[in-house]
PDB file of C-alpha atoms in Angstrom:
ATOM      1  CA  MET A   1       3.570 -15.496 -27.403  1.00  0.00           C
ATOM      2  CA  ILE A   2       0.083 -14.169 -26.631  1.00  0.00           C
ATOM      3  CA  HIS A   3      -0.676 -17.427 -24.823  1.00  0.00           C
ATOM      4  CA  HIS A   4       2.430 -16.894 -22.678  1.00  0.00           C
ATOM      5  CA  ILE A   5       1.361 -13.346 -21.820  1.00  0.00           C
ATOM      6  CA  ARG A   6      -2.119 -14.576 -20.903  1.00  0.00           C
ATOM      7  CA  ILE A   7      -0.664 -17.199 -18.542  1.00  0.00           C
ATOM      8  CA  ILE A   8       1.579 -14.584 -16.919  1.00  0.00           C
ATOM      9  CA  ILE A   9      -1.382 -12.213 -16.460  1.00  0.00           C
ATOM     10  CA  MET A  10      -3.440 -15.039 -14.943  1.00  0.00           C
ATOM     11  CA  ASN A  11      -0.573 -15.844 -12.551  1.00  0.00           C
ATOM     12  CA  ILE A  12      -0.308 -12.181 -11.533  1.00  0.00           C
ATOM     13  CA  LYS A  13      -4.075 -12.058 -10.915  1.00  0.00           C
ATOM     14  CA  GLY A  14      -3.865 -15.255  -8.856  1.00  0.00           C
ATOM     15  CA  MET A  15      -1.021 -13.814  -6.777  1.00  0.00           C
ATOM     16  CA  HIS A  16      -3.012 -10.580  -6.314  1.00  0.00           C
ATOM     17  CA  VAL A  17      -6.058 -12.526  -5.074  1.00  0.00           C
ATOM     18  CA  LEU A  18      -3.810 -14.616  -2.814  1.00  0.00           C
ATOM     19  CA  PHE A  19      -2.233 -11.505  -1.281  1.00  0.00           C
ATOM     20  CA  LEU A  20      -5.678  -9.918  -0.824  1.00  0.00           C
ATOM     21  CA  SER A  21      -7.044 -13.017   0.927  1.00  0.00           C
ATOM     22  CA  MET A  22      -3.899 -13.242   3.077  1.00  0.00           C
ATOM     23  CA  GLY A  23      -4.212  -9.563   3.990  1.00  0.00           C
ATOM     24  CA  SER A  24      -7.872  -9.953   4.956  1.00  0.00           C
ATOM     25  CA  PHE A  25      -7.000 -13.108   6.927  1.00  0.00           C
ATOM     26  CA  MET A  26      -4.238 -11.279   8.820  1.00  0.00           C
ATOM     27  CA  GLY A  27      -6.610  -8.361   9.373  1.00  0.00           C
ATOM     28  CA  LEU A  28      -9.211 -10.715  10.851  1.00  0.00           C
ATOM     29  CA  SER A  29      -6.703 -12.552  13.072  1.00  0.00           C
ATOM     30  CA  PRO A  30      -3.832 -10.219  14.060  1.00  0.00           C
ATOM     31  CA  GLY A  31      -2.507 -12.824  16.519  1.00  0.00           C
ATOM     32  CA  ASN A  32      -0.512 -14.475  13.717  1.00  0.00           C
ATOM     33  CA  ASN A  33       3.191 -13.614  13.556  1.00  0.00           C
ATOM     34  CA  TRP A  34       3.573 -13.801   9.753  1.00  0.00           C
TER      35      TRP A  34
END
């Protein structure tokens, strides 16, 4: 159970980092039509 929760938290952190990097990428190059 705790292992499951840890995996879910790690996935949420990974998604958060992915969204942050995507946001910074879009901020650097606004020419993209995402």
